[in-house]
Amino acid sequence: MTARPLSPLTEALHQHSPRFTQPSTPWQAMAVHGGVMLLWGLLLWAAFHQHSVLAWSVGVVYASYDTALLVFVAWQTRDLRRALPPAAQPCSLTSAPRPSLGVIVAAHNEAAVLPITLGALLSQHDRPDQIIVADDGSSDATAELLSHQYGLAPPVHGNLSAESVTHPGLFWLRLHHGGKARALNAALQLAHTDTVLTVDADTLLEQGAVAAVRQAFQQDAHLVAATGVITPVCGRSLSGRIMEGFQTYEYIRNFLSRHAWSRFNSLLLVSGAFAAFRRDAVVQVGGFDPDCLVEDYELIHRLHRHAHHNGLNWTVRVLGQAQARTDAPSTLAAFLRQRRRWFGGFLQTQYWYRDMVGNPQHGKLGTRMLPVKAADTLQPLYGITAFLLLLGFLCTGQFNVVVPALTVIGIKTFIDLIYHLWSVRLYRQWVGDTRRGSFAQALLAALAEPFTFQLLRHTAAAWGWWSVLSGKSHWGVQVRRGLASASRMP
């Protein structure tokens, strides 16, 4: 029996993926990761051999590290204070040709939300040149929906349908179920546009998002990947409203952080729910890796590495003018499952690209961003340890430790509150929408987060560690609750 030939994308993945060419671990990476672990051990030792706040040194270090990151982001995002709202920004004149833009919507059993997602794409003022629904082996009503509502004839598996007779530019790619990365790769090979926008089936693009993406790639010939700014939307239940409140301010801070790191050309995270890529660049590096739990995150590492090895001046950015809303977990269980997968994929990628950590050959990405990510692998351990030690000191009546520890927490909460309020103001200026974020809700989030939402994130991260170490990592199923309600919002 002859071996089945590999597709060009698969061949490229074999050439570029660290799964196939395992790098050695340089001393810088061992020093960074080992130092973070050694420091935790020393701080844990101090908890049983020191007195006063020194016994809670792990909490002090944890709070100091997080505060240092906040200061960094606040300083690097100061340029946004002068940012014009998207509607007021002048159109830049450029002689570069207008790039064609296609959208890939990877969907597995998403019939309930596909009409909303496609409606937002088809109603854009700057319509995409091609929209491919990559149907990843759906067993729900997706086929009936695409046939009856969008005029698409069922194609042979692995092939594109004929163009929709009622919605020009819309195509249907029908696949056997193989996961999101494989669906994206299959569509990527059949797309005929310069730029490809990947949109999850539970993501609703705001008007003007496609135009902003196209303009960014037209103006910057070195731009190979970009992410839009996303707002989470949960269900209307009580738990949904609470989860949406916490996640809204988490997303605000995260996207400001991405802007900060993009100024060093060290942005590593684009949201696969709404991300844009220069198609040729993604094909060069082999497309999306189906063996990674966070294929979008891993791909950016590979793009950076390929650019370094080949002397290419590729850049990755976050686009404040391109905005979308996405379905987010509405329940505690759904949130933990999602973050377990995210953190597990983060650990996978950190290990695969360990040769870049602390490596000056990769510039500020290697010497600044990736060491921070190395520390982030154990940040949840620091946070959980600090909480458990404080609880233990409280239960044993060691108020000589508890009182100064609570003082540190109070100071940190005040700093977080100031940053929350500042970030909301900055974010509104950046995206040009004063409805985004509420100062009153930001105040509540800042006060409640340290002993609620933050512990949930750390718990999910610990689960992610267990999933990776035990090899029991998989996607899981998420129930969509928020997008339908979002479509009815003004």
Coordinates of C-alpha atoms in Angstrom, one line a residue, residues 49-443:
H49 CA 11.0 29.8 58.9
Q50 CA 10.2 33.5 59.0
H51 CA 8.0 35.8 60.9
S52 CA 5.9 38.9 60.1
V53 CA 5.2 39.6 56.4
L54 CA 8.3 37.7 55.4
A55 CA 6.5 34.5 56.1
W56 CA 4.1 35.6 53.3
S57 CA 6.9 36.5 50.9
V58 CA 5.3 34.5 48.1
G59 CA 2.3 36.7 48.3
V60 CA 4.5 39.9 48.2
V61 CA 6.4 38.6 45.2
Y62 CA 3.2 37.6 43.5
A63 CA 1.6 41.1 44.0
S64 CA 4.9 42.9 43.1
Y65 CA 5.2 40.9 39.8
D66 CA 1.6 41.6 38.8
T67 CA 2.0 45.3 39.7
A68 CA 5.2 45.5 37.6
L69 CA 3.3 44.2 34.6
L70 CA 0.6 46.8 35.1
V71 CA 3.1 49.6 35.2
F72 CA 4.7 48.3 32.0
V73 CA 1.4 48.2 30.2
A74 CA 0.3 51.6 31.5
W75 CA 3.6 53.1 30.3
Q76 CA 3.5 51.4 26.9
T77 CA -0.1 52.3 26.2
R78 CA 0.3 56.0 26.9
D79 CA 0.2 56.7 23.2
L80 CA -3.5 55.7 23.1
R81 CA -4.3 58.8 25.1
R82 CA -3.9 60.7 21.9
A83 CA -5.6 58.1 19.7
L84 CA -8.5 59.4 17.6
P85 CA -11.7 57.5 17.7
P86 CA -11.9 55.1 14.7
A87 CA -14.7 57.2 13.1
A88 CA -12.5 60.3 13.2
Q89 CA -9.3 58.8 11.9
P90 CA -8.3 60.0 8.4
C91 CA -7.9 57.5 5.6
S92 CA -4.2 57.1 4.9
L93 CA -3.2 57.5 1.3
T94 CA -1.1 54.7 0.0
S95 CA 0.0 53.5 -3.4
A96 CA -0.1 49.8 -2.3
P97 CA -2.7 47.7 -4.1
R98 CA -5.9 46.9 -2.2
P99 CA -5.5 43.4 -0.9
S100 CA -8.2 40.8 -1.4
L101 CA -9.7 39.5 1.8
G102 CA -11.3 36.2 2.6
V103 CA -13.0 34.9 5.7
I104 CA -12.9 31.3 7.0
V105 CA -15.6 30.4 9.5
A106 CA -14.7 27.1 11.1
A107 CA -17.9 25.5 12.4
H108 CA -18.7 22.2 14.1
N109 CA -22.4 21.9 15.1
E110 CA -22.9 25.7 15.2
A111 CA -26.3 25.9 13.3
A112 CA -27.8 28.0 16.2
V113 CA -25.3 30.8 15.8
L114 CA -24.1 30.6 12.2
P115 CA -26.9 32.9 10.8
I116 CA -25.8 35.6 13.2
T117 CA -22.2 35.3 12.3
L118 CA -22.8 35.1 8.6
G119 CA -25.3 38.0 8.8
A120 CA -22.6 40.2 10.3
L121 CA -20.1 39.3 7.6
L122 CA -22.5 39.7 4.7
S123 CA -23.7 43.1 5.9
Q124 CA -20.2 44.7 6.2
H125 CA -19.9 47.9 4.2
D126 CA -16.6 46.5 2.9
R127 CA -17.7 43.0 1.9
P128 CA -15.2 40.2 2.1
D129 CA -14.2 38.9 -1.4
Q130 CA -14.7 35.3 -0.2
I131 CA -16.4 33.6 2.8
I132 CA -15.8 29.9 3.3
V133 CA -17.8 28.1 5.9
A134 CA -15.5 25.2 6.9
D135 CA -18.0 22.7 8.1
D136 CA -16.0 20.4 10.3
G137 CA -18.2 17.3 10.2
S138 CA -21.3 18.9 11.7
S139 CA -24.0 16.5 12.7
D140 CA -26.7 19.1 13.6
A141 CA -28.8 21.2 11.2
T142 CA -25.8 23.0 9.6
A143 CA -26.2 21.3 6.2
E144 CA -29.9 22.1 6.0
L145 CA -29.2 25.7 7.0
L146 CA -26.5 26.3 4.4
S147 CA -28.6 24.6 1.7
H148 CA -32.0 26.2 2.4
Q149 CA -31.1 29.6 3.8
Y150 CA -28.0 30.4 1.9
G151 CA -28.5 28.6 -1.5
L152 CA -25.5 26.4 -1.3
A153 CA -25.4 23.0 -2.9
P154 CA -23.9 20.3 -0.8
P155 CA -20.3 19.7 -2.0
V156 CA -18.3 16.6 -2.2
H157 CA -16.3 16.2 1.1
G158 CA -13.1 18.1 0.9
N159 CA -14.2 20.3 -2.0
L160 CA -15.7 23.8 -2.1
S161 CA -19.3 24.1 -3.2
A162 CA -20.3 26.4 -6.0
E163 CA -20.8 30.0 -5.1
S164 CA -24.1 30.8 -3.4
V165 CA -26.7 32.0 -5.8
T166 CA -28.3 34.2 -3.2
H167 CA -25.2 35.4 -1.3
P168 CA -22.3 36.2 -3.7
G169 CA -18.9 35.2 -2.4
L170 CA -20.2 32.6 0.1
F171 CA -18.9 29.0 -0.2
W172 CA -19.3 25.8 1.7
L173 CA -16.4 23.4 2.5
R174 CA -17.7 20.1 3.8
L175 CA -15.2 18.1 5.8
H176 CA -15.0 15.0 7.9
H177 CA -14.6 16.0 11.6
G178 CA -11.0 16.5 12.3
G179 CA -10.9 19.6 14.6
K180 CA -10.6 23.3 14.0
A181 CA -7.0 23.5 12.9
R182 CA -7.5 20.9 10.1
A183 CA -10.7 22.7 9.0
L184 CA -8.8 26.0 8.8
N185 CA -5.9 24.4 6.9
A186 CA -8.3 22.8 4.4
A187 CA -10.0 26.1 3.8
L188 CA -6.7 27.9 3.6
Q189 CA -5.5 25.8 0.7
L190 CA -8.8 26.6 -1.2
A191 CA -8.9 30.3 -0.4
H192 CA -7.8 32.6 -3.3
T193 CA -7.3 35.9 -1.3
D194 CA -4.2 37.8 -0.2
T195 CA -5.4 38.1 3.4
V196 CA -7.4 35.5 5.4
L197 CA -9.6 36.4 8.3
T198 CA -10.4 33.5 10.7
V199 CA -13.7 34.0 12.6
D200 CA -15.2 31.5 15.0
A201 CA -18.8 30.6 14.3
D202 CA -19.8 32.2 17.7
T203 CA -18.2 35.6 16.9
L204 CA -20.1 38.7 15.7
L205 CA -18.1 41.3 13.7
E206 CA -19.0 44.9 14.3
Q207 CA -19.6 47.1 11.2
G208 CA -16.4 48.3 9.8
A209 CA -14.3 45.4 11.1
V210 CA -13.4 44.0 7.7
A211 CA -12.5 47.4 6.3
A212 CA -10.2 48.1 9.2
V213 CA -8.4 44.8 8.7
R214 CA -8.1 45.3 5.0
Q215 CA -6.7 48.8 5.4
A216 CA -4.1 47.7 8.0
F217 CA -2.7 45.0 5.6
Q218 CA -2.7 47.5 2.8
Q219 CA -0.8 50.1 4.7
D220 CA 1.8 47.8 6.2
A221 CA 3.5 45.4 3.9
H222 CA 5.3 43.7 6.8
L223 CA 2.2 42.9 8.7
V224 CA 1.6 39.1 8.7
A225 CA -0.9 38.7 11.5
A226 CA -3.3 40.9 13.4
T227 CA -6.0 40.5 16.0
G228 CA -9.1 42.6 16.4
V229 CA -10.4 43.8 19.7
I230 CA -13.0 41.4 21.2
T231 CA -15.7 41.9 23.8
P232 CA -17.1 38.8 25.6
V233 CA -20.8 38.2 25.7
C234 CA -22.4 35.7 28.1
G235 CA -26.0 34.5 28.7
R236 CA -28.6 36.6 30.4
S237 CA -28.7 34.4 33.5
L238 CA -27.4 35.7 36.9
S239 CA -24.2 33.6 36.5
G240 CA -23.9 34.8 32.9
R241 CA -24.1 38.5 33.9
I242 CA -21.5 38.0 36.7
M243 CA -19.1 36.1 34.4
E244 CA -19.6 38.7 31.7
G245 CA -18.7 41.4 34.1
F246 CA -15.4 39.8 35.2
Q247 CA -14.4 38.7 31.7
T248 CA -15.2 42.2 30.2
Y249 CA -12.5 43.8 32.3
E250 CA -10.2 40.9 31.8
Y251 CA -10.5 41.4 28.1
I252 CA -10.0 45.1 28.3
R253 CA -6.7 44.7 30.2
N254 CA -5.6 41.9 28.0
F255 CA -6.1 43.8 24.7
L256 CA -4.3 46.8 26.2
S257 CA -1.5 44.5 27.1
R258 CA -1.3 43.2 23.6
H259 CA -1.0 46.7 22.3
A260 CA 1.9 47.3 24.7
W261 CA 3.8 44.2 23.6
S262 CA 3.1 44.9 19.9
R263 CA 5.2 48.1 20.3
F264 CA 8.2 45.7 20.8
N265 CA 7.1 43.5 18.0
S266 CA 6.7 40.8 20.6
L267 CA 3.0 40.2 20.4
L268 CA 2.4 36.4 20.6
L269 CA -1.3 36.1 21.1
V270 CA -3.9 36.8 18.4
S271 CA -7.5 35.7 19.1
G272 CA -8.4 32.8 16.8
A273 CA -12.0 34.0 17.2
F274 CA -11.1 37.1 15.2
A275 CA -7.7 37.0 13.6
A276 CA -6.2 38.1 10.2
F277 CA -3.2 36.6 8.4
R278 CA -1.3 37.2 5.2
R279 CA -2.1 34.0 3.5
D280 CA 1.2 33.4 1.8
A281 CA 3.1 33.8 5.2
V282 CA 0.8 31.2 6.9
V283 CA 1.3 28.8 4.0
Q284 CA 5.1 29.2 4.2
V285 CA 5.2 28.1 7.8
G286 CA 2.7 25.2 7.4
G287 CA -0.6 26.5 8.5
F288 CA -2.3 25.7 11.8
D289 CA -0.9 22.8 14.0
P290 CA -3.8 20.4 14.7
D291 CA -1.8 18.9 17.7
C292 CA -1.8 22.1 19.7
L293 CA -4.7 23.0 22.0
V294 CA -4.3 26.7 21.0
E295 CA -3.5 26.6 17.3
D296 CA -3.7 30.4 16.9
Y297 CA -1.1 31.0 19.7
E298 CA 1.3 28.4 18.4
L299 CA 1.1 29.8 14.9
I300 CA 2.3 33.2 16.0
H301 CA 5.4 31.7 17.6
R302 CA 6.2 29.9 14.4
L303 CA 5.7 33.1 12.3
H304 CA 8.2 34.9 14.6
R305 CA 10.7 32.1 14.4
H306 CA 10.5 31.8 10.6
A307 CA 10.9 35.6 10.3
H308 CA 14.0 35.5 12.5
H309 CA 15.6 32.6 10.7
N310 CA 15.0 34.1 7.3
G311 CA 15.7 37.8 8.0
L312 CA 12.1 38.9 7.4
N313 CA 10.8 42.0 9.0
W314 CA 7.4 40.5 9.8
T315 CA 5.1 42.2 12.4
V316 CA 2.1 41.3 14.4
R317 CA -0.4 43.9 15.7
V318 CA -3.7 44.4 17.5
L319 CA -6.2 46.6 15.6
G320 CA -8.3 48.9 17.8
Q321 CA -10.5 49.8 14.8
A322 CA -11.5 46.2 14.1
Q323 CA -14.0 45.0 16.8
A324 CA -16.2 42.0 17.4
R325 CA -18.2 40.3 20.1
T326 CA -17.7 36.7 20.9
D327 CA -19.6 34.1 23.0
A328 CA -17.9 33.6 26.4
P329 CA -18.5 31.0 29.1
S330 CA -21.6 31.8 31.2
T331 CA -21.1 29.2 33.9
L332 CA -18.4 28.3 36.3
A333 CA -17.9 24.8 34.8
A334 CA -17.7 26.2 31.2
F335 CA -15.2 28.8 32.2
L336 CA -12.9 26.3 33.9
R337 CA -13.0 24.0 30.9
Q338 CA -12.2 26.8 28.5
R339 CA -9.3 28.2 30.6
R340 CA -8.0 24.7 31.3
R341 CA -7.6 24.2 27.5
W342 CA -6.1 27.7 27.0
F343 CA -3.5 27.2 29.8
G344 CA -2.7 23.7 28.7
G345 CA -2.1 24.9 25.1
F346 CA 0.0 27.8 26.5
L347 CA 2.2 25.2 28.3
Q348 CA 2.5 23.1 25.2
T349 CA 3.7 26.1 23.2
Q350 CA 6.1 27.4 25.9
Y351 CA 7.8 23.9 25.9
W352 CA 7.9 23.6 22.1
Y353 CA 9.6 27.1 21.7
R354 CA 11.8 26.9 24.8
D355 CA 14.9 27.6 22.7
M356 CA 13.6 31.2 22.2
V357 CA 13.2 32.0 25.9
G358 CA 15.9 34.4 27.0
N359 CA 17.6 34.1 23.6
P360 CA 18.9 37.6 22.5
Q361 CA 18.9 36.5 18.9
H362 CA 15.2 36.9 19.0
G363 CA 15.4 40.5 20.2
K364 CA 12.9 41.8 22.8
L365 CA 10.7 38.9 22.1
G366 CA 13.4 36.5 23.4
T367 CA 14.7 38.7 26.2
R368 CA 11.5 40.3 27.5
M369 CA 8.3 38.7 26.3
L370 CA 9.2 35.1 26.5
P371 CA 10.8 35.3 30.0
V372 CA 7.6 36.9 31.2
K373 CA 5.7 34.0 29.7
A374 CA 8.1 31.6 31.5
A375 CA 7.2 33.3 34.8
D376 CA 3.5 33.1 33.8
T377 CA 3.7 29.3 33.6
L378 CA 4.1 29.2 37.4
Q379 CA 2.2 32.4 38.3
P380 CA -0.9 30.4 39.2
L381 CA 1.2 28.3 41.6
Y382 CA 2.4 31.5 43.3
G383 CA -1.2 32.8 43.6
I384 CA -2.7 29.6 45.0
T385 CA 0.2 29.2 47.4
A386 CA -0.2 32.8 48.6
F387 CA -3.9 32.3 49.2
L388 CA -3.5 28.9 51.0
L389 CA -0.7 30.3 53.2
L390 CA -2.8 33.3 54.2
L391 CA -5.7 31.1 55.0
G392 CA -3.5 28.9 57.1
F393 CA -2.0 31.9 59.0
L394 CA -5.5 33.2 59.7
C395 CA -6.8 29.8 60.9
T396 CA -3.8 29.4 63.3
G397 CA -4.1 32.9 64.6
Q398 CA -0.8 34.2 63.3
F399 CA -2.0 37.8 63.1
N400 CA 1.6 39.1 63.1
V401 CA 1.7 37.7 59.5
V402 CA -2.0 38.2 58.6
V403 CA -2.2 42.0 59.4
P404 CA 0.8 43.0 57.2
A405 CA -0.3 40.6 54.5
L406 CA -3.7 42.2 54.4
T407 CA -2.1 45.6 54.2
V408 CA -0.2 44.4 51.1
I409 CA -3.4 43.1 49.6
G410 CA -5.1 46.4 50.4
I411 CA -2.4 48.4 48.7
K412 CA -2.5 46.0 45.7
T413 CA -6.3 46.3 45.5
F414 CA -6.0 50.1 45.4
I415 CA -3.4 49.9 42.6
D416 CA -5.6 47.5 40.7
L417 CA -8.6 49.8 41.2
I418 CA -6.7 52.8 39.8
Y419 CA -5.5 50.7 36.9
H420 CA -9.0 49.3 36.2
L421 CA -10.5 52.8 36.0
W422 CA -7.6 54.1 33.9
S423 CA -7.7 51.1 31.5
V424 CA -11.5 51.6 30.9
R425 CA -10.9 55.3 30.0
L426 CA -8.0 54.4 27.7
Y427 CA -9.9 51.5 26.1
R428 CA -12.9 53.7 25.4
Q429 CA -10.6 56.3 23.7
W430 CA -8.9 53.5 21.7
V431 CA -12.0 51.8 20.3
G432 CA -14.1 54.9 20.1
D433 CA -17.1 53.5 22.1
T434 CA -18.1 55.0 25.4
R435 CA -20.5 52.1 26.0
R436 CA -17.6 49.7 26.4
G437 CA -17.0 49.1 30.1
S438 CA -18.6 50.7 33.1
F439 CA -16.6 52.6 35.7
A440 CA -19.0 51.4 38.4
Q441 CA -18.6 47.8 37.3
A442 CA -14.9 48.2 37.0
L443 CA -14.8 49.3 40.7

